[in-house]
Coordinates of C-alpha atoms in Angstrom, one line a residue:
M15 CA -12.2 23.3 12.6
G16 CA -13.1 22.0 16.0
G17 CA -15.2 24.5 17.6
F18 CA -16.5 25.5 14.5
L19 CA -18.8 22.9 14.0
Q20 CA -19.3 24.3 17.8
E21 CA -20.8 27.4 16.3
Q22 CA -23.9 28.6 15.2
L23 CA -24.3 27.9 11.6
T24 CA -24.3 30.4 9.8
W25 CA -23.9 31.1 6.1
M26 CA -20.5 32.3 5.9
N27 CA -19.3 28.7 8.6
F28 CA -21.5 26.2 6.3
G29 CA -18.9 27.6 4.0
I30 CA -15.7 27.0 5.1
F31 CA -16.8 23.7 6.5
F32 CA -18.1 23.2 2.3
A33 CA -14.2 24.8 1.4
W34 CA -12.9 22.2 4.3
G35 CA -14.9 19.4 3.1
V36 CA -13.2 20.4 0.0
V37 CA -9.8 20.3 0.5
M38 CA -10.2 17.4 1.8
L39 CA -11.5 15.7 -0.5
L40 CA -8.9 17.2 -2.9
V41 CA -6.3 15.2 -0.2
V42 CA -7.4 12.0 0.0
L43 CA -8.2 11.5 -3.6
G44 CA -4.1 12.8 -4.5
F45 CA -2.5 10.2 -1.6
V46 CA -5.0 7.4 -3.7
T47 CA -3.6 8.4 -7.2
Y48 CA -0.2 8.7 -5.8
A49 CA -0.6 5.4 -3.0
I50 CA -1.4 3.5 -6.3
Y51 CA 1.4 4.9 -8.0
F52 CA 3.8 4.3 -5.2
E53 CA 2.6 0.5 -4.8
R54 CA 3.3 -0.4 -8.6
K55 CA 6.6 1.4 -7.4
V56 CA 7.7 -0.2 -4.1
I57 CA 6.3 -3.7 -4.9
G58 CA 8.6 -3.5 -8.6
W59 CA 11.2 -2.7 -6.3
M60 CA 10.9 -5.7 -3.6
Q61 CA 10.0 -7.9 -6.5
M62 CA 13.2 -7.1 -8.8
R63 CA 10.8 -5.2 -11.4
I64 CA 11.0 -1.9 -13.1
G65 CA 7.4 -0.2 -11.9
P66 CA 5.6 2.4 -14.5
N67 CA 8.5 4.3 -15.8
R68 CA 6.7 5.4 -19.5
V69 CA 3.3 8.0 -18.7
G70 CA 5.4 11.4 -17.8
P71 CA 8.4 12.2 -15.6
F72 CA 9.5 8.8 -13.5
G73 CA 6.2 7.0 -14.9
L74 CA 4.1 10.3 -12.1
L75 CA 1.4 10.3 -14.4
Q76 CA -0.2 6.3 -14.9
S77 CA -2.6 6.7 -12.2
V78 CA -3.8 9.6 -13.3
A79 CA -4.0 8.4 -16.8
D80 CA -5.3 4.9 -14.9
V81 CA -8.4 6.9 -13.9
T82 CA -8.9 9.5 -17.0
K83 CA -9.4 5.9 -18.2
L84 CA -12.0 4.1 -16.9
L85 CA -13.5 7.6 -16.2
I86 CA -14.4 7.7 -19.9
K87 CA -15.4 4.0 -20.7
E88 CA -17.7 2.8 -21.2
D89 CA -20.0 2.2 -18.3
T90 CA -22.2 -0.9 -18.7
I91 CA -24.8 -2.7 -16.2
P92 CA -26.2 -6.5 -16.7
K93 CA -29.4 -6.7 -17.9
K94 CA -30.7 -8.9 -15.9
A95 CA -29.0 -6.5 -12.7
E96 CA -30.7 -5.3 -10.0
R97 CA -30.1 -1.7 -11.9
E98 CA -30.7 1.3 -9.0
L99 CA -29.0 -0.7 -6.4
F100 CA -26.6 -2.3 -8.9
M101 CA -25.6 2.1 -9.2
L102 CA -26.8 2.9 -5.2
A103 CA -23.4 -0.1 -4.8
P104 CA -20.0 1.9 -5.2
I105 CA -21.9 5.4 -3.7
I106 CA -23.0 3.1 -0.5
T107 CA -19.4 2.1 -0.1
F108 CA -17.1 4.9 -0.9
I109 CA -19.0 7.7 1.2
P110 CA -18.3 5.8 4.9
A111 CA -14.4 5.6 3.4
F112 CA -14.7 9.3 3.0
A113 CA -16.6 10.4 6.1
V114 CA -14.8 9.0 9.0
I115 CA -11.7 11.0 8.0
A116 CA -13.6 14.3 9.3
V117 CA -12.6 12.1 13.6
I118 CA -8.6 11.8 12.2
P119 CA -6.2 14.2 14.0
F120 CA -3.5 15.8 11.8
S121 CA -2.2 18.2 14.9
Q122 CA -2.9 19.4 17.1
S123 CA -4.5 22.4 15.0
L124 CA -5.2 20.1 12.6
I125 CA -8.4 18.9 13.6
S126 CA -11.5 18.3 11.8
T127 CA -13.7 17.3 14.0
N128 CA -13.7 17.1 17.7
M129 CA -16.1 14.6 18.9
N130 CA -16.7 12.8 22.1
A131 CA -17.4 9.6 20.7
G132 CA -15.3 10.2 17.4
L133 CA -13.6 6.0 18.2
L134 CA -18.1 5.0 17.6
Y135 CA -18.5 7.0 14.6
Y136 CA -15.1 5.8 13.2
V137 CA -16.2 2.0 13.6
A138 CA -20.0 2.6 12.9
L139 CA -19.9 3.8 9.6
S140 CA -16.7 1.3 8.0
G141 CA -19.1 -0.9 8.9
I142 CA -22.2 -0.1 6.0
S143 CA -19.4 0.2 3.5
T144 CA -19.4 -4.4 4.2
I145 CA -23.4 -3.4 3.2
G146 CA -22.1 -1.5 -0.4
I147 CA -20.2 -4.5 -1.3
V148 CA -22.2 -7.3 -0.7
L149 CA -24.9 -5.5 -2.7
G150 CA -22.6 -4.4 -5.0
G151 CA -22.3 -9.0 -4.9
W152 CA -26.0 -9.5 -5.7
A153 CA -27.7 -6.8 -7.7
S154 CA -25.1 -8.0 -10.3
N155 CA -27.1 -11.6 -10.8
N156 CA -23.9 -13.3 -11.3
K157 CA -22.7 -15.8 -9.4
Y158 CA -19.5 -15.8 -9.4
A159 CA -20.2 -12.0 -7.9
L160 CA -22.7 -13.1 -4.9
L161 CA -20.2 -14.8 -3.7
G162 CA -17.3 -12.5 -3.9
G163 CA -20.2 -9.5 -1.7
M164 CA -20.7 -13.7 0.8
R165 CA -17.0 -13.5 1.0
S166 CA -16.7 -10.2 1.3
A167 CA -19.5 -9.7 4.1
A168 CA -18.1 -13.3 6.5
Q169 CA -14.7 -11.8 6.4
M170 CA -15.2 -8.5 7.2
I171 CA -18.0 -9.0 10.3
S172 CA -15.2 -11.4 10.7
Y173 CA -12.9 -9.0 10.9
E174 CA -14.3 -5.9 12.9
I175 CA -15.6 -8.5 16.0
P176 CA -11.4 -8.7 16.7
L177 CA -11.0 -5.1 15.3
V178 CA -13.3 -3.9 17.8
I179 CA -12.4 -5.5 21.1
S180 CA -8.5 -4.9 20.4
V181 CA -9.5 -1.0 21.1
I182 CA -10.9 -1.3 23.7
G183 CA -7.4 -1.6 26.5
V184 CA -6.9 1.7 24.3
I185 CA -10.6 2.8 26.2
M186 CA -10.4 1.7 29.2
T187 CA -6.8 3.2 29.4
T188 CA -7.7 7.0 27.7
G189 CA -11.4 7.1 29.5
S190 CA -12.8 7.9 26.3
L191 CA -13.7 8.1 23.2
N192 CA -12.8 10.8 21.9
L193 CA -9.1 10.7 18.9
N194 CA -8.0 13.5 20.0
V195 CA -7.7 12.8 24.0
I196 CA -6.7 9.2 23.3
A197 CA -3.8 11.4 21.0
N198 CA -3.3 13.8 23.6
A199 CA -2.7 11.0 26.5
Q200 CA 0.5 10.0 24.4
A201 CA 2.5 12.6 25.0
G202 CA 5.8 13.0 26.2
G203 CA 7.8 10.3 24.6
F204 CA 7.5 7.1 22.5
W205 CA 7.2 5.1 25.9
H206 CA 3.9 6.6 26.7
W207 CA 2.6 6.0 23.5
N208 CA -0.3 3.0 23.1
F209 CA 1.6 0.4 21.4
L210 CA 3.8 -0.3 24.1
P211 CA 1.2 -1.0 27.1
Q212 CA -1.1 -2.7 24.5
I213 CA 1.1 -4.2 21.8
I214 CA -1.6 -7.3 22.0
G215 CA -4.5 -4.8 20.9
F216 CA -1.7 -3.7 18.9
F217 CA -1.0 -6.6 16.2
V218 CA -4.5 -7.9 16.7
F219 CA -5.8 -4.2 15.0
V220 CA -3.1 -4.8 13.0
I221 CA -3.6 -8.2 11.2
A222 CA -7.8 -7.1 11.4
G223 CA -6.8 -4.2 10.3
V224 CA -5.5 -5.3 7.0
S225 CA -7.8 -8.1 6.3
E226 CA -10.4 -4.7 7.2
L227 CA -9.3 -3.6 4.0
N228 CA -9.5 -6.7 1.9
R229 CA -5.6 -7.0 1.2
T230 CA -3.3 -9.1 0.6
P231 CA -2.7 -11.8 1.6
F232 CA -7.2 -10.8 2.8
D233 CA -7.8 -9.7 -1.0
L234 CA -11.1 -12.7 -0.8
P235 CA -13.2 -11.2 -2.0
E236 CA -11.3 -10.3 -4.7
A237 CA -9.6 -13.2 -6.0
E238 CA -9.6 -13.3 -9.6
S239 CA -8.0 -17.3 -9.5
E240 CA -11.6 -18.2 -8.4
L241 CA -13.8 -15.8 -8.1
V242 CA -13.3 -12.8 -11.3
A243 CA -12.6 -10.6 -9.5
G244 CA -15.3 -11.7 -6.9
Y245 CA -17.7 -8.3 -6.1
H246 CA -17.6 -6.6 -8.6
V247 CA -17.0 -8.8 -11.5
E248 CA -19.4 -7.5 -13.9
Y249 CA -18.5 -3.9 -12.7
S250 CA -16.6 -1.0 -14.9
G251 CA -15.7 2.1 -15.1
F252 CA -16.3 4.5 -12.5
R253 CA -18.1 2.6 -10.4
F254 CA -16.0 0.4 -10.6
A255 CA -13.1 3.5 -9.9
F256 CA -15.6 4.0 -6.8
F257 CA -14.8 0.5 -5.6
M258 CA -11.2 0.3 -6.1
L259 CA -11.2 4.1 -4.8
A260 CA -12.9 3.6 -2.1
E261 CA -10.4 0.9 -1.7
Y262 CA -7.2 2.9 -1.0
V263 CA -8.8 5.7 0.9
Y264 CA -10.4 3.0 3.9
V265 CA -5.9 2.3 3.3
F266 CA -5.5 6.4 4.3
A267 CA -8.0 5.7 6.9
I268 CA -6.5 3.1 8.8
A269 CA -2.9 4.5 8.6
G270 CA -4.3 7.6 10.5
L271 CA -6.7 5.3 12.7
T272 CA -3.7 3.1 14.1
T273 CA -1.6 7.0 14.5
T274 CA -4.3 8.3 16.1
L275 CA -4.7 5.4 18.7
F276 CA -1.3 2.9 19.4
L277 CA 1.9 5.1 17.5
G278 CA 1.4 8.7 19.8
S279 CA -0.5 10.5 16.4
W280 CA 1.5 14.1 16.1
H281 CA 4.1 13.7 18.7
S282 CA 7.4 13.1 18.5
P283 CA 8.6 9.8 20.5
F284 CA 11.6 12.7 21.9
P285 CA 10.8 14.8 23.9
F286 CA 13.9 17.2 23.1
L287 CA 12.4 16.4 19.0
D288 CA 9.2 19.1 20.6
F289 CA 10.1 21.9 17.6
I290 CA 9.3 19.6 15.1
P291 CA 6.1 20.8 13.7
G292 CA 3.2 17.9 14.8
L293 CA 2.2 17.1 11.2
I294 CA 5.5 16.0 9.8
W295 CA 5.4 13.0 12.5
F296 CA 1.8 12.5 12.6
L297 CA 2.8 12.4 8.1
L298 CA 6.3 10.0 8.7
K299 CA 3.7 7.1 11.0
F300 CA 1.8 7.5 8.7
S301 CA 3.8 6.7 5.0
A302 CA 4.9 3.5 7.6
I303 CA 1.6 2.1 8.2
V304 CA 0.8 2.7 4.6
F305 CA 4.0 1.0 3.2
F306 CA 4.4 -1.9 6.1
L307 CA 0.8 -2.5 4.1
F308 CA 2.7 -1.6 0.2
W309 CA 4.8 -4.3 2.3
I310 CA 3.2 -7.5 2.4
R311 CA 1.5 -7.6 -0.6
A312 CA 4.4 -7.4 -1.9
T313 CA 6.0 -11.1 0.2
L314 CA 2.9 -12.3 1.2
P315 CA 0.5 -15.2 -0.6
R316 CA -3.2 -15.3 -0.3
I317 CA -4.4 -17.6 2.6
R318 CA -7.1 -19.7 1.7
V319 CA -10.8 -18.7 2.9
D320 CA -11.5 -21.4 5.6
Q321 CA -7.5 -20.6 7.0
L322 CA -9.0 -17.0 6.9
M323 CA -12.1 -17.3 9.6
G324 CA -10.2 -20.2 11.0
F325 CA -7.1 -17.5 12.4
G326 CA -10.0 -14.6 13.0
W327 CA -12.0 -16.6 15.4
K328 CA -9.0 -19.3 17.1
V329 CA -6.3 -16.0 17.3
L330 CA -7.5 -13.3 17.4
L331 CA -10.4 -13.1 18.9
P332 CA -9.7 -14.7 22.2
L333 CA -5.8 -12.2 22.0
S334 CA -8.1 -9.3 21.5
L335 CA -10.0 -10.8 25.2
I336 CA -7.0 -11.3 26.4
N337 CA -5.7 -7.7 26.0
I338 CA -9.0 -6.9 27.3
F339 CA -8.3 -9.2 30.7
V340 CA -4.8 -7.9 31.5
T341 CA -5.4 -4.0 30.6
A342 CA -7.8 -4.1 33.4
I343 CA -5.5 -6.8 35.6
Y344 CA -2.7 -3.6 35.3
M345 CA -5.3 -0.8 35.2
S346 CA -6.9 -2.7 39.5
V347 CA -3.0 -4.2 40.3
G348 CA 0.0 -1.9 38.5
P349 CA -1.1 1.6 41.1
M350 CA -0.9 -1.0 44.2
L351 CA 2.1 -2.3 42.8
S352 CA 3.6 1.5 42.4
V353 CA 3.0 2.1 45.6
Y354 CA 4.3 -0.6 47.6
F355 CA 7.4 -0.4 45.5
F356 CA 8.7 2.8 45.8
K357 CA 6.8 4.3 48.9

């Protein structure tokens, strides 16, 4: 697919492109459907509960039933809401969540697009979803929804800064914004993966990524106990489903991006395991990150909003800046030391 985008656009190429988009959409929707199921089962297991077990064998159709219920529920719009913006907000939130997946490489051959500024594309588009959340809160003409939207804007902007700065070390060491180049630079074993030399950046990226997803313990925009569900309190039916869909699609995207940037992407941890297809390695690492996100939701309580903002500005931002300086010093002094000691 990487070379396809550089070819002259024809009806055949357009058909291939459209079909690939439909396949990716189905894959992502399938992931979302069963990520919800497995999240409920994993959390139930950790908290000594059963989880879904009634609808279908082992409860496998529970998420399908929940989605069907949302799609057939009445679509209500508050009388005094800004009608057009109210309807547009879920779409603005969802479309960037799906579009960013285009630059994530899944294996050496399974690449949607080989974009030179792929990482910049991801960061730029993912920030648009914040507009949809704020717009949904404001257009609802509800004070609780507005507070949820404002909280989300403050949180996502605050944590997007250390999130972006934390990956600058990876960009410096690989010399590229192309995610395929970054992935290929980590070949040869786990000691070449970026999470080792960029351990500070990895730590900051994971925490800021959880906050960007609005997941526990950073789910302040949706704090039900304080804001009656926050920015989407007035939404029902399929519009509410769009907001929830965007959240889980971003789980897919952030897990894929973390795997690509820090965990060697499709490369095996040991060279003698290279006979295993790269897609298998990518899916194993991807699944481990998704499981980690479920794990922390089952174990950590929600923090206060002042703790949230203080941690982002006072801890993560300085650490991400320190990571840049440490990386720059290593890149400047490291080669000279290696020549001196191993000449």
